[in-house]
Coordinates of C-alpha atoms in Angstrom, one line a residue:
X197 CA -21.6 14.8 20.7
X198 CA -17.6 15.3 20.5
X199 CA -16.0 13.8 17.6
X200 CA -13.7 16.0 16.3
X201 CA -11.2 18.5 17.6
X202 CA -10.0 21.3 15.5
X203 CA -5.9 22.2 16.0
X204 CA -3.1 24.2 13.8
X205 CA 0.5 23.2 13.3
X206 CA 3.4 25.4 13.4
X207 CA 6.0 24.8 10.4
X208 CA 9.6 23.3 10.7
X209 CA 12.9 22.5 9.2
X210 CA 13.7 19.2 8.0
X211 CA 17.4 17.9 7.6
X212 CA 18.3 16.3 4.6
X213 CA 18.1 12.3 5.8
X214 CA 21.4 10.9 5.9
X215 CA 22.7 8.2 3.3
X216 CA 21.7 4.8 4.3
X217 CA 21.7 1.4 3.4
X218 CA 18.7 -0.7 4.8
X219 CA 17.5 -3.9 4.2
X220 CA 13.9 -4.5 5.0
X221 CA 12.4 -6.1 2.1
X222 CA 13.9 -9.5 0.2
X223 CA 13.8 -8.7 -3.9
X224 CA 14.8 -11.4 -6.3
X225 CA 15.7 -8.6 -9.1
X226 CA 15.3 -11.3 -12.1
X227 CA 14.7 -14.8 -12.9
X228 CA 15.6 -15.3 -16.7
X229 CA 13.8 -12.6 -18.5
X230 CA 11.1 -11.8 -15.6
X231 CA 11.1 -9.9 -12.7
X232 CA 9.6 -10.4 -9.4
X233 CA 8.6 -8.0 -7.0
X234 CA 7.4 -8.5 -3.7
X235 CA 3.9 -7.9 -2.6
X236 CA 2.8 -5.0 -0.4
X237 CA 1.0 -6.0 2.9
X238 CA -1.9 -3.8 4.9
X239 CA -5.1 -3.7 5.6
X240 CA -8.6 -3.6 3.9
X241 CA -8.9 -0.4 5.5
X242 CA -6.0 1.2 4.7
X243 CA -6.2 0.1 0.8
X244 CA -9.7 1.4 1.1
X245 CA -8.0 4.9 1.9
X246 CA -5.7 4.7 -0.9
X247 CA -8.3 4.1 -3.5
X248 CA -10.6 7.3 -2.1
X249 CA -7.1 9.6 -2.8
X250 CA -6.5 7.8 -5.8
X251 CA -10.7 8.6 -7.4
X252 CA -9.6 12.1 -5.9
X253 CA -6.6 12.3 -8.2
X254 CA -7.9 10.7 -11.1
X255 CA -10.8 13.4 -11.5
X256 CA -10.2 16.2 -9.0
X257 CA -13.0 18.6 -10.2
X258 CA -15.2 15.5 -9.9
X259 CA -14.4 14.9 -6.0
X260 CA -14.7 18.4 -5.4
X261 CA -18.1 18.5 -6.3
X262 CA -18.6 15.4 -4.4
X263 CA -17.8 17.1 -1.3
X264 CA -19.9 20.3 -2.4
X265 CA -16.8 23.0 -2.9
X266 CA -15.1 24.3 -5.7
X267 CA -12.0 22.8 -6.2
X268 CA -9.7 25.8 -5.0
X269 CA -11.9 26.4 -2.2
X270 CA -9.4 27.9 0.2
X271 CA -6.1 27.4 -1.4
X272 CA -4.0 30.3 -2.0
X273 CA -3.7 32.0 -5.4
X274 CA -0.1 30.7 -5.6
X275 CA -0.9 27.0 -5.1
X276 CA -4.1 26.6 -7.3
X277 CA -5.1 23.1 -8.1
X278 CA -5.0 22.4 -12.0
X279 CA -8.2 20.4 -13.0
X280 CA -6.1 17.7 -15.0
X281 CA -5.8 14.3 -13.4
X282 CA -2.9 13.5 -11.4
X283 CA -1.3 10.0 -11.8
X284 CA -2.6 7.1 -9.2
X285 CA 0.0 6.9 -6.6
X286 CA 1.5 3.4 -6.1
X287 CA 1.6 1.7 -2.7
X288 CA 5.4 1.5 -1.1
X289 CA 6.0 -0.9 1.7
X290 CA 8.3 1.4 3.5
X291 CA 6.1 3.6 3.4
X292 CA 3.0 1.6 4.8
X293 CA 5.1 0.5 7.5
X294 CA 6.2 4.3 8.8
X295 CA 2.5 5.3 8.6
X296 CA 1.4 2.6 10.5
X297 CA 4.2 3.1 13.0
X298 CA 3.3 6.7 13.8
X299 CA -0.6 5.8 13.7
X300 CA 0.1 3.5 16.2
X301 CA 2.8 5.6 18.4
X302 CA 0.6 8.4 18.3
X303 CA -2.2 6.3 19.9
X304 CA 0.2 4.3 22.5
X305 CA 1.5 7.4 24.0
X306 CA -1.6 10.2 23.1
X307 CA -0.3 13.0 21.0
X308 CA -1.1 14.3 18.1
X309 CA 1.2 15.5 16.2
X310 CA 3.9 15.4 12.6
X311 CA 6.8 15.4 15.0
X312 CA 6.7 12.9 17.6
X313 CA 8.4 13.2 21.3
X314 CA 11.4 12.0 21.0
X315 CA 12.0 14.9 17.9
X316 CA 11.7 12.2 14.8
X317 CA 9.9 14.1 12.1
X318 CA 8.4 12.8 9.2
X319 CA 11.0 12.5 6.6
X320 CA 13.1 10.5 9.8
X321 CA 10.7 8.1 9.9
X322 CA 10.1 7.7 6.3
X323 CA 14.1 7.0 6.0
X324 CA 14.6 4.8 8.9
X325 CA 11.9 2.8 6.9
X326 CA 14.0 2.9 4.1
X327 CA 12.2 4.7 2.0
X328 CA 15.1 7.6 0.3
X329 CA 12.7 10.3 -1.0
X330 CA 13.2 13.4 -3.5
X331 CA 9.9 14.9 -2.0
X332 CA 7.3 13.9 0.6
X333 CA 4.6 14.7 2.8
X334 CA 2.3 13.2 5.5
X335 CA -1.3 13.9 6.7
X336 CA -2.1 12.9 9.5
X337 CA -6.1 12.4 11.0
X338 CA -7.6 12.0 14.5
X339 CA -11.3 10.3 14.6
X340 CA -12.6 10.2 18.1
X341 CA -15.9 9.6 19.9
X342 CA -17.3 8.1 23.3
X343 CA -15.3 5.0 24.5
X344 CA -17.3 1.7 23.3
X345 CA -18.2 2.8 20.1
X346 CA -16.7 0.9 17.2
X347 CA -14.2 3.1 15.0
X348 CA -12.6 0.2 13.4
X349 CA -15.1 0.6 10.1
X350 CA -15.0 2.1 6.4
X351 CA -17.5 5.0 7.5
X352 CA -14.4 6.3 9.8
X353 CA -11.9 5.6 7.1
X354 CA -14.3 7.8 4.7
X355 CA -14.6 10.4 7.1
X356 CA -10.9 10.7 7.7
X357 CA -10.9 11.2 3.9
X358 CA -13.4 13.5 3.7
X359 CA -12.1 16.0 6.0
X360 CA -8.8 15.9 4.9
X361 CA -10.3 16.5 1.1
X362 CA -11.9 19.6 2.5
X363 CA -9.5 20.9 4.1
X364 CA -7.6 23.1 1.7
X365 CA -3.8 22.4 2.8
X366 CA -4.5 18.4 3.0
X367 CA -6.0 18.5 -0.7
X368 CA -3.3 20.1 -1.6
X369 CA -1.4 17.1 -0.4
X370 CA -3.6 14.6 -1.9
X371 CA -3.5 16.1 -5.2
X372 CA -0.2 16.7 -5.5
X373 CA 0.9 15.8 -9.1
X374 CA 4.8 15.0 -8.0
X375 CA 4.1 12.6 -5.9
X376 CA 4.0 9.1 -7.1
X377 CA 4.0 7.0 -4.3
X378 CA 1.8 6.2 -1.0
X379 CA 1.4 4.6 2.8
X380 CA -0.9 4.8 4.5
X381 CA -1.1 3.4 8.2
X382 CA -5.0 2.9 9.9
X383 CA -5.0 2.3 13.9
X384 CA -7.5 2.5 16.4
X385 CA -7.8 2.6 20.3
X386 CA -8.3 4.5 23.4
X387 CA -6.8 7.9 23.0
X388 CA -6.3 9.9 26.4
X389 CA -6.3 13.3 26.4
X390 CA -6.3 15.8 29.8
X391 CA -7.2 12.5 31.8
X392 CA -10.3 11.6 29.8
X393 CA -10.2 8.5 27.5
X394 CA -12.2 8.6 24.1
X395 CA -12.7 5.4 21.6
X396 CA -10.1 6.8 18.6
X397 CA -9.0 6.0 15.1
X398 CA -5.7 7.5 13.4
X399 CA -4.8 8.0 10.5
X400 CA -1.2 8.5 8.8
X401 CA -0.7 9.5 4.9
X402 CA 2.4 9.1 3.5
X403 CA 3.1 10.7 -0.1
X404 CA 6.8 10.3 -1.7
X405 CA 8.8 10.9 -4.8
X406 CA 12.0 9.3 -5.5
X407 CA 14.1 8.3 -8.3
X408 CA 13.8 5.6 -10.3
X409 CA 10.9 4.5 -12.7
X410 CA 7.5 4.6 -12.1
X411 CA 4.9 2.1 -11.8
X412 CA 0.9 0.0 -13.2
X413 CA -0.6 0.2 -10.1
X414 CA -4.5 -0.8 -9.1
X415 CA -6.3 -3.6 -7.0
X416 CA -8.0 -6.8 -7.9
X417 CA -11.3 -7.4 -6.2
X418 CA -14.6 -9.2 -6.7
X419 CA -17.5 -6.4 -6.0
X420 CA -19.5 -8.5 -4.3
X421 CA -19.9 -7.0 -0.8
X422 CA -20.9 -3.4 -2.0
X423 CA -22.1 -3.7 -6.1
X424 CA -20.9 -0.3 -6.8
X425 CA -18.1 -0.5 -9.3
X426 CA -15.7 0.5 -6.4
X427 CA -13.3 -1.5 -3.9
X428 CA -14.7 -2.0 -0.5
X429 CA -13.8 -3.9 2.4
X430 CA -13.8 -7.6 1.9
X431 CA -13.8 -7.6 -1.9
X432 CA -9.8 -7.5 -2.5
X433 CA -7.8 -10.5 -3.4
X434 CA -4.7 -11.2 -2.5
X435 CA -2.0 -13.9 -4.2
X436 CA -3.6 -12.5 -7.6
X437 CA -0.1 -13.2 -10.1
X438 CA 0.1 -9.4 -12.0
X439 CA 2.4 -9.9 -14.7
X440 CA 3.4 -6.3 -16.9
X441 CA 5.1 -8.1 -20.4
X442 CA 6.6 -5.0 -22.6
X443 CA 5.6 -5.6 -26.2
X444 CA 8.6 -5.1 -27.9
X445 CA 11.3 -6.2 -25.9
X446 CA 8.9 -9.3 -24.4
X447 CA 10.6 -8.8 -20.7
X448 CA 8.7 -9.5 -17.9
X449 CA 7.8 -8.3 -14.5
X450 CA 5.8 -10.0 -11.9
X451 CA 4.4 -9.5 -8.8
X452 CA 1.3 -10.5 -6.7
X453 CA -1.6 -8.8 -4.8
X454 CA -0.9 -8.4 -1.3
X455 CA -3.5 -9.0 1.1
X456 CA -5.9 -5.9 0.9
X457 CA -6.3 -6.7 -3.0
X458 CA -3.1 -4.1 -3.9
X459 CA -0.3 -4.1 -5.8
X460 CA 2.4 -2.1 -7.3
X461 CA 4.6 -3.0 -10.2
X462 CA 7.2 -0.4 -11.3
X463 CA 8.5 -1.0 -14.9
X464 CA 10.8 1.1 -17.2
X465 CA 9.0 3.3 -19.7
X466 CA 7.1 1.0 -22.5
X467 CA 4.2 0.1 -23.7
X468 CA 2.7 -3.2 -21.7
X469 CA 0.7 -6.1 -21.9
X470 CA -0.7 -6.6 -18.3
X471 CA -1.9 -10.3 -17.4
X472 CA -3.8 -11.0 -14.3
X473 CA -4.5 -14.6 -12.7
X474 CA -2.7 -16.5 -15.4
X475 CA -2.8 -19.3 -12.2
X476 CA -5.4 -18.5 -10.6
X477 CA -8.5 -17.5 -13.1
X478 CA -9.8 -20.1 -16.1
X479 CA -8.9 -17.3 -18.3
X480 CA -6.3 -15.0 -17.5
X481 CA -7.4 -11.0 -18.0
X482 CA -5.5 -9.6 -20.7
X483 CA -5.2 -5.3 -20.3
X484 CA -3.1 -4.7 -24.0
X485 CA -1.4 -1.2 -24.9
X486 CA -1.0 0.0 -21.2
X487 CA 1.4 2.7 -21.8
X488 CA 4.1 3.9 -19.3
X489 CA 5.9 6.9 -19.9
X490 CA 7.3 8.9 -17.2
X491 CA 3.7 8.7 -15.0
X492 CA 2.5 5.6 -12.8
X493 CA -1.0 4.4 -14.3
X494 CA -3.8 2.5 -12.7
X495 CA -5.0 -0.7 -13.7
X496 CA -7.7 -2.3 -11.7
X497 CA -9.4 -5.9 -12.4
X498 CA -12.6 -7.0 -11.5
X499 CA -13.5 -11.0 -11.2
X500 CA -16.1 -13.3 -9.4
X501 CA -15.3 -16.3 -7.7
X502 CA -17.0 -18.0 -10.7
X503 CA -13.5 -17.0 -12.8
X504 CA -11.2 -19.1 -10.3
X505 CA -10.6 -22.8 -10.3
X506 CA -8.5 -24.8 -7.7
X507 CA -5.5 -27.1 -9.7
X508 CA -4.5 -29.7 -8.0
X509 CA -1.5 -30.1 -5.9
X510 CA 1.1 -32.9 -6.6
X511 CA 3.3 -34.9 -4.3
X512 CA 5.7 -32.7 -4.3
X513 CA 3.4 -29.5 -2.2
X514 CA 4.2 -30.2 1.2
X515 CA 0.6 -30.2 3.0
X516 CA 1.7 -29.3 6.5
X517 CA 3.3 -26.1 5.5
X518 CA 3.7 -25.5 2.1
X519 CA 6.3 -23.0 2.6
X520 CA 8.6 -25.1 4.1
X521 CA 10.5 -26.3 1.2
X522 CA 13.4 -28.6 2.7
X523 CA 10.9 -29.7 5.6
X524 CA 13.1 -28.2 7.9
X525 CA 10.2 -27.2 10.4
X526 CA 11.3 -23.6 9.6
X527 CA 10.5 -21.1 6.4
X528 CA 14.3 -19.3 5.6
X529 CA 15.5 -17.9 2.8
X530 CA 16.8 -20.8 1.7
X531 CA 13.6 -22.1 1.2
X532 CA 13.5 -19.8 -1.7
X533 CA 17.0 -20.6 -2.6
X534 CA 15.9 -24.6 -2.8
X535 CA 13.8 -23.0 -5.8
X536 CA 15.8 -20.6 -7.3
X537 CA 18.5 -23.4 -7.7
X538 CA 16.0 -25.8 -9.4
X539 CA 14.9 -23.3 -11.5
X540 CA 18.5 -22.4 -13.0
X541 CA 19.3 -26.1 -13.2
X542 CA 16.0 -27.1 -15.2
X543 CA 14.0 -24.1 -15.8
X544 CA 11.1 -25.1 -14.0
X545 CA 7.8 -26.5 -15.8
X546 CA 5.7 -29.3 -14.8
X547 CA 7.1 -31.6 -11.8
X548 CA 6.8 -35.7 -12.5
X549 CA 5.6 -38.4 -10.7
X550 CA 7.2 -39.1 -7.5
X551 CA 9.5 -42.1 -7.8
X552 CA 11.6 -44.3 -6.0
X553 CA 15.2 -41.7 -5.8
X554 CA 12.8 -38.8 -6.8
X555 CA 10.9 -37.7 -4.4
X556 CA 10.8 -34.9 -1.8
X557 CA 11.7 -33.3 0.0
X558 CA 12.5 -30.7 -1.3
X559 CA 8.7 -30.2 -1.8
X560 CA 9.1 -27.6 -5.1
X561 CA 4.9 -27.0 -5.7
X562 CA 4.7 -24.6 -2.8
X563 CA 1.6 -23.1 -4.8
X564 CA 0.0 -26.5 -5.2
X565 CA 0.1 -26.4 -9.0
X566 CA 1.7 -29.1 -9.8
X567 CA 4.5 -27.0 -11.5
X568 CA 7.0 -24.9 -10.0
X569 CA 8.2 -21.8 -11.4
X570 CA 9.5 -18.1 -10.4
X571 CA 5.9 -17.6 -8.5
X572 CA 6.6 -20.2 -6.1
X573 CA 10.1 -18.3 -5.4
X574 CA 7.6 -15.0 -4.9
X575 CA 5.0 -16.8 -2.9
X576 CA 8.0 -17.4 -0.4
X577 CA 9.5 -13.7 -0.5
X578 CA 5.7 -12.4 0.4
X579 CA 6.1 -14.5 3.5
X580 CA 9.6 -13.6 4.6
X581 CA 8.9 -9.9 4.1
X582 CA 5.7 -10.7 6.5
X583 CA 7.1 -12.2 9.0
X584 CA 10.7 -12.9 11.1
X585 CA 12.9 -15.9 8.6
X586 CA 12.6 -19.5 10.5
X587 CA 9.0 -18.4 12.4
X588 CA 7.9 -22.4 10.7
X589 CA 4.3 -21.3 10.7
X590 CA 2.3 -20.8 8.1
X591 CA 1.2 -17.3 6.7
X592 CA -2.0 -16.0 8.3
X593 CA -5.0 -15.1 6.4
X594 CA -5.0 -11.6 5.9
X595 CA -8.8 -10.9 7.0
X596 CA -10.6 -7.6 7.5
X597 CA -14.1 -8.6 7.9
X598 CA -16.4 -5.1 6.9
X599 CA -18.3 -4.2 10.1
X600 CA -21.2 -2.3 10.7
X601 CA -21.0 1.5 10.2
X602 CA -22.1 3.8 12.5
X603 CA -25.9 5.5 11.9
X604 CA -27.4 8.8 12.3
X605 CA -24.2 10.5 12.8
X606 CA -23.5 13.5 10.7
X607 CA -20.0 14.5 9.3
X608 CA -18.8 17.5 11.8
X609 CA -18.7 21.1 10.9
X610 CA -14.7 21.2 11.8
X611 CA -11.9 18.5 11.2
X612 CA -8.6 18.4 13.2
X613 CA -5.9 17.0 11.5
X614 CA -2.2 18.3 10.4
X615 CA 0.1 18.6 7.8
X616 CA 3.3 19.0 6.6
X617 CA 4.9 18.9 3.1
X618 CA 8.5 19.7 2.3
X619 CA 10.3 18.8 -0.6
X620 CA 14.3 18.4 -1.4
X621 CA 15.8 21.0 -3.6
X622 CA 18.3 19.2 -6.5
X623 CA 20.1 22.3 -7.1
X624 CA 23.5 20.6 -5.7
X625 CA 24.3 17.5 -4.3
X626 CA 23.4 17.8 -0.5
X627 CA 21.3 20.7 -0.8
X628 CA 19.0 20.9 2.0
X629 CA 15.3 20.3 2.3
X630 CA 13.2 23.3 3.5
X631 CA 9.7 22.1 5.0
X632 CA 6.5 23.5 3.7
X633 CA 3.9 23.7 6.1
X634 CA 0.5 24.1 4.6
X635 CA -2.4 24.7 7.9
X636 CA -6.2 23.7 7.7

């Protein structure tokens, strides 16, 4: 049975990426002493991915032996893999989006490869996606099998994951101790190669650097599909408030859980107080002394669906799209600036009773909690950065129901998949970036 092909890539030069300015993403950078940061979007699937590199990264002897092989099985003497953990990389939007992008071109017009046809490398995509990066690097993985057969599961996702981790120049990748920030982008298909179609998955990785601080990182989820102390399809949950309060200076920073259970906060060096659900949960989770310096760390939260309650919306939540603040038909950003404005005029709090004069619109409790606050302001961001501004629907339910996986099929004794690394040399202000190409 043919599931797997086994390649080789050739190594290339990547340009330095030009200077740009891009504006993909709406950030309110602070709201009195907090600051909110939007939430990352993808799929079950993909944040599944993520936390398989990020158990790899946290223990990499551990993982090794998971997969049977020593840990520098096949890595040259000059690149040995150090034993220590390496920090959880943080999810970056840009990011997600270019990987999805080339998982997704890569299927619609059947190649596989770092470099598609019309010459865009990696580090071109990641940049037109606005993401400026010190370093980077990209796995990609091609899953196929017999059209009809489902590929859109966790067991594929694993397997990509597993072949990449044995494959000495993708772990290499994955356990890279510079990088400090991920996308990954998980689509599936018919795949036509030499005039025959098969039923295919891809998979893009892409790992990044930049400047700037780093970042308390994890997933909220419940466990209850799979009890096994690990995230699985099904169990994230999104619109989970994650707030990161730094203990001596008592700033703030905010953000929320994007669909897929994930977030990623970046905060200055400090030591952190990290709140979870303090809307959603009966009692918030309190994680004291989480210490940032200089390294992203991981912070996940566990909770059943006994820990949330429902408060109860007031007059002022528009029912028919809560979104829509000024009941325009249409959610814009200045739906968010309707907030914003209230919020600097009265500094938000519980909203009264709707009276003759005072009334909405504007309808201020877009979360339905009879308050309005910076959230509410966040809740709208999420959406623009989802979806085209003035699209007047309401935000879809991010679902990625698990699905059977496959049986009786056994990993392969060969994996195709490629890789590229580079990395940008700071010896002087446009020095160029030379591309390391590491081969299966």
């Amino acid at each position: 049975m043919r599931i797997f092909r086994s390649g080789r890539r050739t190594a290339r030069t990547v340009k330095r990426a030009p200077e740009r300015n891009v504006h993909r993403h709406l950030r309110l950078e602070a709201l009195e002493s907090r600051q909110l940061l939007a939430a990352v979007v993808m799929s079950d699937l993909e944040q599944l991915a993520i936390e398989l590199i990020n158990r790899a990264r946290m223990d990499p002897v551990a993982e090794a032996e998971r997969h049977g092989i020593d840990l520098n099985e096949g890595i040259p003497r000059n690149q040995q893999i150090s034993a220590a953990p390496k920090q959880p990389l943080a999810p970056h939007q840009a990011l997600v989006d270019a990987a999805i992008a080339h998982s997704q071109d890569m299927l619609d017009r059947d190649y596989f490869e770092h470099v598609n046809p019309d010459g865009d490398q990696p580090g071109d995509r990641m940049a037109e996606a606005g993401y400026s990066y010190r370093q980077a690097g990209e796995n990609i993985s091609l899953w196929s099998i017999w059209p009809g057969f489902d590929v859109d599961n966790e067991y594929v996702v694993s397997d990509h994951r597993d072949g990449l981790f044995l494959s000495p120049g993708h772990r290499l990748n994955t356990l890279n101790g510079s990088f400090k920030e991920i996308g990954v982008g998980v689509r599936h298909g018919l795949f036509t190669e030499h005039g025959e179609d098969w039923s295919a998955s891809l998979l893009t990785e892409n790992y990044g650097s930049r400047s700037g601080n780093s970042f308390i990182t994890g997933v909220a989820y419940s466990d209850q599909e799979v009890e096994d102390e690990f995230y699985s399809v099904g169990e994230g949950w999104g619109d989970v408030t994650i707030s990161a309060v730094e203990q001596s200076s008592g700033r703030s920073y905010s953000t929320q859980t994007g669909p897929s259970g994930g977030y990623s906060l970046q905060v200055p060096n400090g030591v952190y107080t990290v709140l979870v659900g303090e809307e959603l949960l009966r009692q918030p989770i309190e994680i004291r002394n989480v210490q940032v310096n200089g390294e992203n760390r991981k912070v996940d939260v566990v909770f059943t669906e006994a820990e949330i309650y429902t408060p109860e919306p007031s007059q002022w939540h528009n029912f028919a799209q809560p979104l829509d603040v000024n009941a325009d038909g249409r959610i814009t950003p200045l739906d968010a600036l309707v907030v914003i404005n209230h919020l600097n005029r009265t500094g938000g709090g519980r909203l009264p009773a709707t009276a003759a004069g005072n009334q909405p619109p504007p309808y201020l409790d877009v979360r339905g909690t009879g308050s309005v606050g910076p959230l509410d302001v966040l809740v709208i961001v999420n959406h623009l950065n989802r979806n085209p501004p003035g699209d007047g629907e309401a935000p879809a339910a991010a679902t990625d129901e698990p699905t059977e996986k496959f049986a009786g099929i056994a990993p392969p004794a060969d994996y195709w998949s490629g890789i590229q690394t580079w990395s940008e040399e700071l010896k002087k202000r446009n020095a160029a970036r030379e591309l390391v190409e590491a081969t299966a």
